[in-house]
Short mmCIF file of C-alpha atoms in Angstrom, two decimals:
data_model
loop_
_atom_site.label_atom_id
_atom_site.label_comp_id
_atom_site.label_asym_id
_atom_site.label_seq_id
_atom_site.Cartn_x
_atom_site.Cartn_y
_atom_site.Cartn_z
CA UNK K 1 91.22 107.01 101.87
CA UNK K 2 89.72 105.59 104.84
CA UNK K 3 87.25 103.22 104.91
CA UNK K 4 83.27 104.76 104.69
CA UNK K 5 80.95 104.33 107.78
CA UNK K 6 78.91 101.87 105.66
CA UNK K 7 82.07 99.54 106.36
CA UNK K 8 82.52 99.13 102.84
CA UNK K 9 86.05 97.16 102.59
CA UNK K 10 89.21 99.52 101.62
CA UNK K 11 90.47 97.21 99.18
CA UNK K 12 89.33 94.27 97.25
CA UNK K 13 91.50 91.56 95.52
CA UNK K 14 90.30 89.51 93.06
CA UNK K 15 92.49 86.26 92.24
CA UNK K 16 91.30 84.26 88.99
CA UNK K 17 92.82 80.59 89.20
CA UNK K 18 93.06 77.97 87.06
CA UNK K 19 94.83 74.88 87.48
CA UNK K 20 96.77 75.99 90.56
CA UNK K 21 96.26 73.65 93.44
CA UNK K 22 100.10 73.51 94.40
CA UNK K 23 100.21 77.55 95.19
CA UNK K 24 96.27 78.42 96.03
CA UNK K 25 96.49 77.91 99.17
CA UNK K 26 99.93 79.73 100.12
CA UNK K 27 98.83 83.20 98.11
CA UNK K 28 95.77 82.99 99.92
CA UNK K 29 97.27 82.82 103.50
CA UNK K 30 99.75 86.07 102.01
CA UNK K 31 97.04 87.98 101.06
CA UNK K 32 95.52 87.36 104.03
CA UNK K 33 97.81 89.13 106.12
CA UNK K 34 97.77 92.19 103.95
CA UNK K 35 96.48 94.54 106.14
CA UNK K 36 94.34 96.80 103.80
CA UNK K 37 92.45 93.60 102.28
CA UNK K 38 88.76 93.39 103.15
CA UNK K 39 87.94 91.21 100.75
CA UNK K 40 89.62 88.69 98.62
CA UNK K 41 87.73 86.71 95.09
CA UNK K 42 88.53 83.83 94.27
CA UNK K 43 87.17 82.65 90.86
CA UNK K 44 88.05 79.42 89.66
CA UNK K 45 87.91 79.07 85.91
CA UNK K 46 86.78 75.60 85.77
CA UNK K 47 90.03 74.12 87.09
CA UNK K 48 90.47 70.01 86.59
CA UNK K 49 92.79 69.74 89.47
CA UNK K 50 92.05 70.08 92.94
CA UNK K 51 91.67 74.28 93.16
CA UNK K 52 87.61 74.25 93.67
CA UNK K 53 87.85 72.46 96.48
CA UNK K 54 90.80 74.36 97.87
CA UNK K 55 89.14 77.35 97.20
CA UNK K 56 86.00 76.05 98.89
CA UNK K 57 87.56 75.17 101.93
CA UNK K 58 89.55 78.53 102.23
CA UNK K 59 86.32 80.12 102.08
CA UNK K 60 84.79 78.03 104.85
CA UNK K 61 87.92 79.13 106.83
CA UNK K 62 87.38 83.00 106.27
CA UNK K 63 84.48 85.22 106.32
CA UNK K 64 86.54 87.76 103.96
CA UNK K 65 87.12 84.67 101.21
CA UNK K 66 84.57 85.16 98.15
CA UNK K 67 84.31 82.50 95.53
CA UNK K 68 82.92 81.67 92.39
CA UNK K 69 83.13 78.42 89.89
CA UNK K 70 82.79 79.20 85.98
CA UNK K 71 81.35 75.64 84.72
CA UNK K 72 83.36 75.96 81.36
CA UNK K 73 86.70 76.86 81.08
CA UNK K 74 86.77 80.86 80.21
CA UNK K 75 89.80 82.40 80.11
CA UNK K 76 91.48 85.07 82.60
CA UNK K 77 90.05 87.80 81.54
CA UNK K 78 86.11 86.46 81.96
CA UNK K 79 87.56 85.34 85.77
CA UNK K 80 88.41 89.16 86.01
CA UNK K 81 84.73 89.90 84.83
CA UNK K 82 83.14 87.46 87.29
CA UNK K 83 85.71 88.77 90.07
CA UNK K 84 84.84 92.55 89.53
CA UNK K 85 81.64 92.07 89.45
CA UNK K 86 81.72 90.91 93.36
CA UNK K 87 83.99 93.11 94.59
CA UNK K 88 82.38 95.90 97.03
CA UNK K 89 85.54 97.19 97.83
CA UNK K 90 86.96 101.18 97.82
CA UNK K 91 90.36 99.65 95.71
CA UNK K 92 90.00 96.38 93.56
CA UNK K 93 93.69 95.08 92.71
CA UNK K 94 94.26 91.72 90.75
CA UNK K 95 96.72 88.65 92.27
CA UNK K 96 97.61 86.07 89.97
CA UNK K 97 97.25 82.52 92.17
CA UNK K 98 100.50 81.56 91.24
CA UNK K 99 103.53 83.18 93.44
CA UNK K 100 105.30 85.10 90.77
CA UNK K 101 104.03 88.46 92.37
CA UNK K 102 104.29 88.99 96.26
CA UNK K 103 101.66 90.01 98.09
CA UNK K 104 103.60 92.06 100.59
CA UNK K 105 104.23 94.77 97.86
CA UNK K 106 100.16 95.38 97.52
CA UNK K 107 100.01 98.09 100.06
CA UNK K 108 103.00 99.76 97.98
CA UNK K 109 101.39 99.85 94.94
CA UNK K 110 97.41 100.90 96.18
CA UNK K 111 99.51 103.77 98.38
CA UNK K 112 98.79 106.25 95.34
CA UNK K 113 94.98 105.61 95.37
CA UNK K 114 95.26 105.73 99.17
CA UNK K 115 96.90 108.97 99.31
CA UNK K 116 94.65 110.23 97.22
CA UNK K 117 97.23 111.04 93.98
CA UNK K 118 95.87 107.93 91.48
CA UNK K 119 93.11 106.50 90.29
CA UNK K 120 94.85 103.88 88.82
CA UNK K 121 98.24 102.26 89.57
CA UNK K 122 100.09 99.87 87.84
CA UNK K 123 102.69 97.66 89.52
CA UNK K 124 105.46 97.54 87.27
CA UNK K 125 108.44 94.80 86.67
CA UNK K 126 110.61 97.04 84.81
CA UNK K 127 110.43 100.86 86.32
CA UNK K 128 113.26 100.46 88.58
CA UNK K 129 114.69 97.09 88.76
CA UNK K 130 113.91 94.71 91.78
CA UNK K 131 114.54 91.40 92.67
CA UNK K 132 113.21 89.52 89.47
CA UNK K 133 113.87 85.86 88.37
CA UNK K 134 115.77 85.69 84.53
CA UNK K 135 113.73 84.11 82.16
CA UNK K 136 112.73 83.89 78.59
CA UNK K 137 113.73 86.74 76.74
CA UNK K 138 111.33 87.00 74.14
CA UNK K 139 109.20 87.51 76.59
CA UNK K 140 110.71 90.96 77.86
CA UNK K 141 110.73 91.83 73.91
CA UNK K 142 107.15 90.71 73.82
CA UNK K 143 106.61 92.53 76.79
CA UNK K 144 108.31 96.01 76.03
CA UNK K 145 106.90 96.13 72.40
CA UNK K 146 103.13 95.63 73.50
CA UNK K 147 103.89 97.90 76.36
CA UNK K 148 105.68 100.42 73.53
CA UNK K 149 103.02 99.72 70.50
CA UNK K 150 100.04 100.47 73.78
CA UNK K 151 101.31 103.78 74.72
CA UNK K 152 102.02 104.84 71.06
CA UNK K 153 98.25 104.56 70.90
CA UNK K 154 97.27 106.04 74.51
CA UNK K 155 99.75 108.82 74.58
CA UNK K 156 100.24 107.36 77.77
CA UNK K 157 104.13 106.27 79.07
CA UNK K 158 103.68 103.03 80.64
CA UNK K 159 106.43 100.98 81.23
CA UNK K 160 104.78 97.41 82.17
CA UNK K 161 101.37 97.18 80.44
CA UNK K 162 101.44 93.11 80.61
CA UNK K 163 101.77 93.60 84.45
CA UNK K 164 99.68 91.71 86.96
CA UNK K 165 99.29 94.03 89.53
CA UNK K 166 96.84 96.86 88.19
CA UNK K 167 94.79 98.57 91.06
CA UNK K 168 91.97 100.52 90.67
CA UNK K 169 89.10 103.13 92.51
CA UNK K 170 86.59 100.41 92.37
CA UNK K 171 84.07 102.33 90.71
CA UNK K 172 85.98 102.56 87.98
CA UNK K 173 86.67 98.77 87.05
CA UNK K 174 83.08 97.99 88.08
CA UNK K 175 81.73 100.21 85.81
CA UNK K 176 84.08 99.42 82.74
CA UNK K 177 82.91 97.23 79.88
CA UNK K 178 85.38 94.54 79.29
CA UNK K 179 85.06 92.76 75.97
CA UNK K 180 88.14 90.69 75.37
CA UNK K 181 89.23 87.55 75.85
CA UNK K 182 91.90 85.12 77.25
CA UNK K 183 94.60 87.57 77.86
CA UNK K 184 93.27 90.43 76.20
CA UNK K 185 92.17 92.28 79.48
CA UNK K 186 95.94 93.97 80.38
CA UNK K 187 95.69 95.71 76.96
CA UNK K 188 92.36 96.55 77.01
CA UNK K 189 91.99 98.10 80.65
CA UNK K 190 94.87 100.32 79.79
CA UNK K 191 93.33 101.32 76.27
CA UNK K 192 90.28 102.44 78.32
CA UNK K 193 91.11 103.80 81.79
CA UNK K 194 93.97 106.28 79.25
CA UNK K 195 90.54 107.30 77.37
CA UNK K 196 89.02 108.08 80.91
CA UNK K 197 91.52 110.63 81.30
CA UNK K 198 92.17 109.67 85.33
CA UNK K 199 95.61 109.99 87.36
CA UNK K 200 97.78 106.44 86.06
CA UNK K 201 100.93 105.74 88.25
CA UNK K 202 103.54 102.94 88.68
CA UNK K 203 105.13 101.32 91.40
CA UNK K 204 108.30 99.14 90.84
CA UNK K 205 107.72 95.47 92.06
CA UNK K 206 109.44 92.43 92.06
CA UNK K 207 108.60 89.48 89.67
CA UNK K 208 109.61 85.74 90.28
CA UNK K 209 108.45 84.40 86.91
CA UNK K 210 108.05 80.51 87.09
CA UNK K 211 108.35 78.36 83.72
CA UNK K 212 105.99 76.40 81.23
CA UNK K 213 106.71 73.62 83.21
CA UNK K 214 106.16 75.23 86.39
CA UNK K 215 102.58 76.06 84.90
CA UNK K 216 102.59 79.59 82.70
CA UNK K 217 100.02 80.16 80.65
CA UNK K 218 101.01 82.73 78.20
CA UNK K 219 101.99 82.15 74.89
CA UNK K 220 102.61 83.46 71.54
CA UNK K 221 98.96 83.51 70.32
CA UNK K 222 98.00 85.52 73.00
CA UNK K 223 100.99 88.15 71.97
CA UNK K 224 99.65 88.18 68.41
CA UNK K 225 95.84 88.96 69.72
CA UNK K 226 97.00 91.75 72.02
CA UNK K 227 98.42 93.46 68.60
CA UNK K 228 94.86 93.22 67.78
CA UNK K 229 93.34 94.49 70.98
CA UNK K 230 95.83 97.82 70.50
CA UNK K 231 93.61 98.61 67.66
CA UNK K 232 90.75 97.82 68.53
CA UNK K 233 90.49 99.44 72.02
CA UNK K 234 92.42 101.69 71.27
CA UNK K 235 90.32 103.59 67.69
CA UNK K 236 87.34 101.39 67.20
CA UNK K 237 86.02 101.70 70.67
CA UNK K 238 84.87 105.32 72.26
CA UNK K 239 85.17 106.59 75.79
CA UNK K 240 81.07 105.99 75.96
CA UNK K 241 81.20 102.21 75.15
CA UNK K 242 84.22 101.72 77.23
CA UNK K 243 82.09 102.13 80.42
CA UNK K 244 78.57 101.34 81.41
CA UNK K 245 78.35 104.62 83.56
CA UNK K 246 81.32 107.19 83.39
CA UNK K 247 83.51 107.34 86.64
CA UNK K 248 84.16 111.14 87.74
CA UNK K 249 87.29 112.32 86.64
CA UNK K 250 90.18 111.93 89.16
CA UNK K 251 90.43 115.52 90.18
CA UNK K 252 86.95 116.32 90.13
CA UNK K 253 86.42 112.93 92.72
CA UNK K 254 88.91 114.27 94.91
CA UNK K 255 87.34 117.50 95.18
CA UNK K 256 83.91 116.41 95.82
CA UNK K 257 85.04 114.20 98.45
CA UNK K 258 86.98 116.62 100.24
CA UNK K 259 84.12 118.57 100.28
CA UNK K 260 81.91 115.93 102.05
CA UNK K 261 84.45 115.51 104.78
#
C-alpha cells in the first residue's frame, strides 16, 4: 500500500492522553521514528497535570504532531472519536501515551493492511507469548473472558479483544459510528468491524503493563460495562447503524484498486 499521489499520509496514529505528563513526551519521540507514521493525534482529555502543554509544545516542534484539548474530562473512547475524526491517513492505529506498548512493533502489526491481506489487525498480548511484564491476574481472567464472551457473539476467534494496538484502513474507522463510552470502544469496534465482514488478523506484541500506582486506568466497572457493550453491539445494533457510510468489503477494495493501478 503505497502512499497516493495526493500525499495522503500511509499511516495515522492517534494517541488519547490523560494525565500522562511523565511518559508524553518519550512515546512521542518513539513514534516519531516509526517510519510509516505521517501523522500522529494527540488528544488530551482534559488532563490536570502538565500534558496540554507538553502536547502543545511537541506540536510546535513537528509539522506531523496534531492536537486537540477536550474542555471536560471525556473518557478514552470520546479521545478516540475526536482523534479519528482528524486523521487523513491510509492506516489509523491507536498508541496508548503511557509506555506499556512499544512503538517499534507498529510497522509489525499494520504489515497485514500494508501487504494488502487485512483490513483490520489487532496487536495481540497473548497469541504467541512475548516479552510481557506479570501483573494482576484478574486482569488476564478479565481479559480472556471478555475476549471469549466477544467472539462467542462475533463468531469471530480473537485472542486479545482488550488490546491497545487495533489498526485499521482508515476509511473504515472514519466512517464507523462509535457510541460507547469510557472503555467501551475495544468491545465495540470489534462487535462492528466482525459485522462488516472485512479480513481481521493478529500480530503477537509485547506488553509492559505498569500498575495503579504507576497510573492505570482500568478498573472493574469498566469490566462490568463491557459485558454490557457485548450485547448491545453485538444484537441490538445492525451493520447499517454501525457505520455512517459502508466501507467496501475487503476483497472487493483490493480488487478495485488493483484495477486502478
Amino acid at each position: 500500500m503505497s502512499a497516493p499521489a495526493d500525499s495522503q499520509p500511509l499511516l495515522s496514529i492517534v494517541v488519547p492522553a490523560y494525565n500522562e505528563e511523565a511518559t508524553l513526551p518519550e512515546i512521542v519521540t518513539r513514534l516519531l521514528a516509526v517510519s510509516e507514521a505521517g501523522e500522529i493525534v494527540i488528544v488530551d482529555d482534559c488532563s490536570t497535570d502538565g500534558t496540554p502543554a507538553i502536547a502543545d509544545r511537541l506540536a510546535a516542534e513537528s509539522p506531523r504532531i496534531k492536537v486537540a484539548h477536550h474542555p471536560v474530562n471525556r473518557g478514552k473512547t470520546e479521545a478516540l472519536k475526536t482523534g479519528f475524526a482528524l486523521t487523513t491517513g491510509q492506516i489509523v492505529i491507536v498508541q496508548d501515551a503511557d509506555l506499556e506498548y512499544d512503538p517499534a512493533e507498529i510497522g509489525d502489526v499494520i504489515a497485514p493492511i500494508v501487504d494488502g491481506h487485512a483490513d483490520v489487525v489487532y496487536g495481540s498480548r497473548f497469541l504467541v507469548r512475548k516479552a510481557s511484564r506479570v501483573l494482576y491476574f484478574y486482569h488476564y481472567l478479565a481479559n480472556k473472558g471478555l475476549t471469549f464472551l466477544s467472539n462467542l457473539c462475533t463468531n469471530v476467534n480473537m485472542t486479545d479483544v482488550e488490546t491497545c494496538y487495533k489498526a485499521f484502513r482508515g476509511e473504515i474507522i472514519r466512517n464507523m459510528t462509535i457510541t460507547s463510552s469510557g472503555f467501551g470502544f475495544e468491545i465495540e469496534v470489534t462487535a462492528k468491524v466482525a459485522k462488516l465482514g472485512v479480513a481481521i488478523y493478529e500480530v503477537p506484541i509485547s506488553y509492559r503493563g505498569r500498575t495503579y500506582e504507576q497510573g492505570k486506568k482500568i478498573g472493574m466497572k469498566d469490566g462490568i460495562a463491557a459485558l454490557w457493550y457485548i450485547v448491545r453491539f453485538n444484537f441490538l445494533c445492525s451493520l447499517e447503524k454501525s457505520f455512517r457510510t459502508l466501507p467496501e468489503a475487503g476483497s472487493a477494495h483490493r480488487a478495485a484498486r488493483r484495477k486502478r493501478r
